[in-house]
PDB file of C-alpha atoms in Angstrom:
ATOM      1  CA  UNK Y  26      13.440   9.236 -14.428  1.00 62.00           C
ATOM      2  CA  UNK Y  27      11.740   9.972 -12.038  1.00 74.00           C
ATOM      3  CA  UNK Y  28      11.656   7.989  -8.956  1.00 80.00           C
ATOM      4  CA  UNK Y  29       8.400   7.758  -6.690  1.00 85.00           C
ATOM      5  CA  UNK Y  30       8.631   5.717  -3.452  1.00 88.00           C
ATOM      6  CA  UNK Y  31       5.798   3.321  -2.647  1.00 90.00           C
ATOM      7  CA  UNK Y  32       5.064   2.130   0.876  1.00 91.00           C
ATOM      8  CA  UNK Y  33       2.762  -1.221   0.224  1.00 92.00           C
ATOM      9  CA  UNK Y  34       0.366  -1.812   2.655  1.00 93.00           C
ATOM     10  CA  UNK Y  35      -1.795  -5.200   2.464  1.00 92.00           C
ATOM     11  CA  UNK Y  36      -3.038  -7.883   5.168  1.00 92.00           C
ATOM     12  CA  UNK Y  37      -0.205 -10.430   5.842  1.00 87.00           C
ATOM     13  CA  UNK Y  38      -2.112 -13.111   4.486  1.00 91.00           C
ATOM     14  CA  UNK Y  39      -2.272 -11.106   1.166  1.00 93.00           C
ATOM     15  CA  UNK Y  40       1.701 -11.150   0.708  1.00 90.00           C
ATOM     16  CA  UNK Y  41       1.957 -13.024  -2.318  1.00 93.00           C
ATOM     17  CA  UNK Y  42      -0.254 -10.528  -3.944  1.00 95.00           C
ATOM     18  CA  UNK Y  43       2.218  -7.974  -2.569  1.00 92.00           C
ATOM     19  CA  UNK Y  44       4.883 -10.111  -4.860  1.00 90.00           C
ATOM     20  CA  UNK Y  45       2.561  -9.019  -7.845  1.00 92.00           C
ATOM     21  CA  UNK Y  46       2.262  -5.286  -7.303  1.00 91.00           C
ATOM     22  CA  UNK Y  47       5.850  -5.062  -6.845  1.00 86.00           C
ATOM     23  CA  UNK Y  48       6.369  -6.960  -9.810  1.00 86.00           C
ATOM     24  CA  UNK Y  49       3.845  -4.927 -11.480  1.00 86.00           C
ATOM     25  CA  UNK Y  50       5.146  -1.256 -10.029  1.00 85.00           C
ATOM     26  CA  UNK Y  51       8.861  -2.568 -11.163  1.00 82.00           C
ATOM     27  CA  UNK Y  52       8.073  -2.988 -14.377  1.00 79.00           C
ATOM     28  CA  UNK Y  53      10.489  -1.327 -17.030  1.00 76.00           C
ATOM     29  CA  UNK Y  54       7.821   0.317 -19.238  1.00 76.00           C
ATOM     30  CA  UNK Y  55       6.727   2.421 -16.587  1.00 73.00           C
ATOM     31  CA  UNK Y  56       7.532   6.184 -17.202  1.00 65.00           C
ATOM     32  CA  UNK Y  57       8.421   6.249 -13.349  1.00 63.00           C
ATOM     33  CA  UNK Y  58      10.505   4.642 -11.119  1.00 62.00           C
ATOM     34  CA  UNK Y  59       8.830   2.829  -8.876  1.00 61.00           C
ATOM     35  CA  UNK Y  60      10.727   2.007  -5.246  1.00 63.00           C
ATOM     36  CA  UNK Y  61       8.583  -0.473  -3.406  1.00 64.00           C
ATOM     37  CA  UNK Y  62       8.793  -0.628   0.524  1.00 57.00           C
ATOM     38  CA  UNK Y  63       6.917  -3.148   2.532  1.00 57.00           C
ATOM     39  CA  UNK Y  64       7.221  -5.167   5.321  1.00 59.00           C
ATOM     40  CA  UNK Y  65       9.551  -8.642   4.211  1.00 59.00           C
ATOM     41  CA  UNK Y  66       8.532 -10.455   7.923  1.00 61.00           C
ATOM     42  CA  UNK Y  67       5.449 -10.639  10.163  1.00 61.00           C
ATOM     43  CA  UNK Y  68       6.550  -8.495  12.659  1.00 63.00           C
ATOM     44  CA  UNK Y  69       4.100  -8.662  14.901  1.00 62.00           C
ATOM     45  CA  UNK Y  70       5.769 -10.737  16.973  1.00 66.00           C
ATOM     46  CA  UNK Y  71       7.913  -7.945  17.919  1.00 68.00           C
ATOM     47  CA  UNK Y  72       5.620  -6.239  20.296  1.00 73.00           C
ATOM     48  CA  UNK Y  73       2.926  -3.949  19.160  1.00 76.00           C
ATOM     49  CA  UNK Y  74       5.786  -0.238  19.829  1.00 83.00           C
ATOM     50  CA  UNK Y  75       8.103  -2.298  17.902  1.00 81.00           C
ATOM     51  CA  UNK Y  76       6.274  -2.945  14.785  1.00 80.00           C
ATOM     52  CA  UNK Y  77       4.591   0.170  15.264  1.00 86.00           C
ATOM     53  CA  UNK Y  78       7.517   2.457  15.048  1.00 86.00           C
ATOM     54  CA  UNK Y  79       9.307   0.417  12.435  1.00 84.00           C
ATOM     55  CA  UNK Y  80       6.263   0.939  10.107  1.00 86.00           C
ATOM     56  CA  UNK Y  81       5.610   4.910  10.883  1.00 92.00           C
ATOM     57  CA  UNK Y  82       9.441   5.500  10.024  1.00 90.00           C
ATOM     58  CA  UNK Y  83       8.709   3.663   6.776  1.00 89.00           C
ATOM     59  CA  UNK Y  84       5.553   5.660   5.984  1.00 93.00           C
ATOM     60  CA  UNK Y  85       7.380   8.995   6.197  1.00 94.00           C
ATOM     61  CA  UNK Y  86       9.534   8.353   4.180  1.00 91.00           C
ATOM     62  CA  UNK Y  87       7.372   7.251   0.882  1.00 92.00           C
ATOM     63  CA  UNK Y  88       5.251   9.525  -1.736  1.00 92.00           C
ATOM     64  CA  UNK Y  89       2.319   7.257  -1.516  1.00 94.00           C
ATOM     65  CA  UNK Y  90       0.876   4.271  -0.243  1.00 95.00           C
ATOM     66  CA  UNK Y  91      -0.676   1.990  -2.175  1.00 95.00           C
ATOM     67  CA  UNK Y  92      -3.190  -0.573  -0.222  1.00 97.00           C
ATOM     68  CA  UNK Y  93      -3.787  -3.903  -1.614  1.00 97.00           C
ATOM     69  CA  UNK Y  94      -7.814  -4.524  -0.426  1.00 97.00           C
ATOM     70  CA  UNK Y  95      -8.720  -7.784  -0.090  1.00 95.00           C
ATOM     71  CA  UNK Y  96     -11.332 -10.012   1.397  1.00 93.00           C
ATOM     72  CA  UNK Y  97     -10.723  -9.297   4.880  1.00 92.00           C
ATOM     73  CA  UNK Y  98      -8.603  -5.906   4.310  1.00 94.00           C
ATOM     74  CA  UNK Y  99     -11.286  -3.882   6.312  1.00 94.00           C
ATOM     75  CA  UNK Y 100     -10.639  -5.495   9.877  1.00 93.00           C
ATOM     76  CA  UNK Y 101      -6.748  -5.500   9.544  1.00 93.00           C
ATOM     77  CA  UNK Y 102      -5.038  -3.614  12.635  1.00 90.00           C
ATOM     78  CA  UNK Y 103      -1.742  -3.417  10.522  1.00 89.00           C
ATOM     79  CA  UNK Y 104      -3.357  -1.775   7.866  1.00 94.00           C
ATOM     80  CA  UNK Y 105      -5.607   0.625   9.701  1.00 96.00           C
ATOM     81  CA  UNK Y 106      -2.249   1.319  11.308  1.00 95.00           C
ATOM     82  CA  UNK Y 107      -0.578   2.013   8.262  1.00 95.00           C
ATOM     83  CA  UNK Y 108      -3.408   4.209   6.435  1.00 98.00           C
ATOM     84  CA  UNK Y 109      -3.733   6.467   9.622  1.00 98.00           C
ATOM     85  CA  UNK Y 110      -0.155   6.936   9.780  1.00 98.00           C
ATOM     86  CA  UNK Y 111       0.125   7.477   6.207  1.00 97.00           C
ATOM     87  CA  UNK Y 112      -3.182  10.010   6.896  1.00 98.00           C
ATOM     88  CA  UNK Y 113      -1.713  11.762   9.366  1.00 98.00           C
ATOM     89  CA  UNK Y 114       1.265  12.127   7.809  1.00 97.00           C
ATOM     90  CA  UNK Y 115      -0.426  13.505   4.446  1.00 97.00           C
ATOM     91  CA  UNK Y 116       1.081  10.692   2.278  1.00 96.00           C
ATOM     92  CA  UNK Y 117      -1.015  10.019  -0.795  1.00 96.00           C
ATOM     93  CA  UNK Y 118      -3.700   7.004  -0.372  1.00 98.00           C
ATOM     94  CA  UNK Y 119      -3.866   4.899  -3.386  1.00 97.00           C
ATOM     95  CA  UNK Y 120      -6.816   1.556  -2.800  1.00 98.00           C
ATOM     96  CA  UNK Y 121      -6.028  -1.125  -5.458  1.00 98.00           C
ATOM     97  CA  UNK Y 122      -8.676  -4.175  -5.297  1.00 97.00           C
ATOM     98  CA  UNK Y 123      -6.898  -7.812  -5.380  1.00 97.00           C
ATOM     99  CA  UNK Y 124      -8.156  -9.712  -8.274  1.00 95.00           C
ATOM    100  CA  UNK Y 125     -11.175 -11.242  -7.374  1.00 93.00           C
ATOM    101  CA  UNK Y 126     -11.712 -10.212  -3.970  1.00 91.00           C
ATOM    102  CA  UNK Y 127     -14.746  -8.474  -3.119  1.00 88.00           C
ATOM    103  CA  UNK Y 128     -13.967  -7.433   0.265  1.00 86.00           C
ATOM    104  CA  UNK Y 129     -14.692  -3.823   2.434  1.00 89.00           C
ATOM    105  CA  UNK Y 130     -12.579  -1.240   2.432  1.00 91.00           C
ATOM    106  CA  UNK Y 131     -11.246  -0.221   5.940  1.00 93.00           C
ATOM    107  CA  UNK Y 132     -13.534   3.036   7.193  1.00 92.00           C
ATOM    108  CA  UNK Y 133     -10.395   5.550   6.548  1.00 93.00           C
ATOM    109  CA  UNK Y 134     -10.268   5.065   3.194  1.00 95.00           C
ATOM    110  CA  UNK Y 135     -13.742   4.576   2.123  1.00 90.00           C
ATOM    111  CA  UNK Y 136     -14.314   7.816   0.526  1.00 94.00           C
ATOM    112  CA  UNK Y 137     -11.407   6.987  -1.630  1.00 95.00           C
ATOM    113  CA  UNK Y 138     -11.623   5.488  -5.305  1.00 95.00           C
ATOM    114  CA  UNK Y 139     -10.677   2.170  -5.526  1.00 96.00           C
ATOM    115  CA  UNK Y 140      -8.686   1.078  -8.570  1.00 97.00           C
ATOM    116  CA  UNK Y 141      -8.529  -1.926 -10.488  1.00 96.00           C
ATOM    117  CA  UNK Y 142      -5.674  -4.273 -10.424  1.00 95.00           C
ATOM    118  CA  UNK Y 143      -4.217  -2.566 -13.224  1.00 93.00           C
ATOM    119  CA  UNK Y 144      -0.220  -1.104 -14.518  1.00 89.00           C
ATOM    120  CA  UNK Y 145      -1.923   1.566 -16.304  1.00 89.00           C
ATOM    121  CA  UNK Y 146      -4.496   3.142 -13.687  1.00 92.00           C
ATOM    122  CA  UNK Y 147      -1.940   2.901 -10.944  1.00 92.00           C
ATOM    123  CA  UNK Y 148       0.975   4.958 -12.625  1.00 88.00           C
ATOM    124  CA  UNK Y 149      -1.425   7.192 -13.419  1.00 90.00           C
ATOM    125  CA  UNK Y 150      -2.873   7.887  -9.951  1.00 92.00           C
ATOM    126  CA  UNK Y 151       1.270   7.956  -8.750  1.00 89.00           C
ATOM    127  CA  UNK Y 152       2.344  10.260 -11.181  1.00 85.00           C
ATOM    128  CA  UNK Y 153      -0.463  12.792  -9.718  1.00 84.00           C
ATOM    129  CA  UNK Y 154       0.600  15.364  -7.365  1.00 69.00           C
TER     130      UNK Y 154
END
């Protein structure tokens, strides 16, 4: 089975949806094994340099970054930083719309296709080179 390392990028307030995406990606019926990585605690209180270094190291080790698009994702400082790092490292970025949310995307990814919260669509996109 092919393993794909995925970093989940999301606004901290949307972390319950990140839990849902974890479950969707770890479904045993997937053709690929997705190893997700994301922050499990709010790192903002550690200082800007500390959380930026931590996130950069995590993103560097991934094959793809899934960005969960919610109500206020477009102005989330941490998400914008994560997207910038992924872009600079040439990491594939896959925006996924959180169900029933209609917020804008961060400018850095506004030309990318936003996927629906759908396991087949997400798996198909992750499997593309």
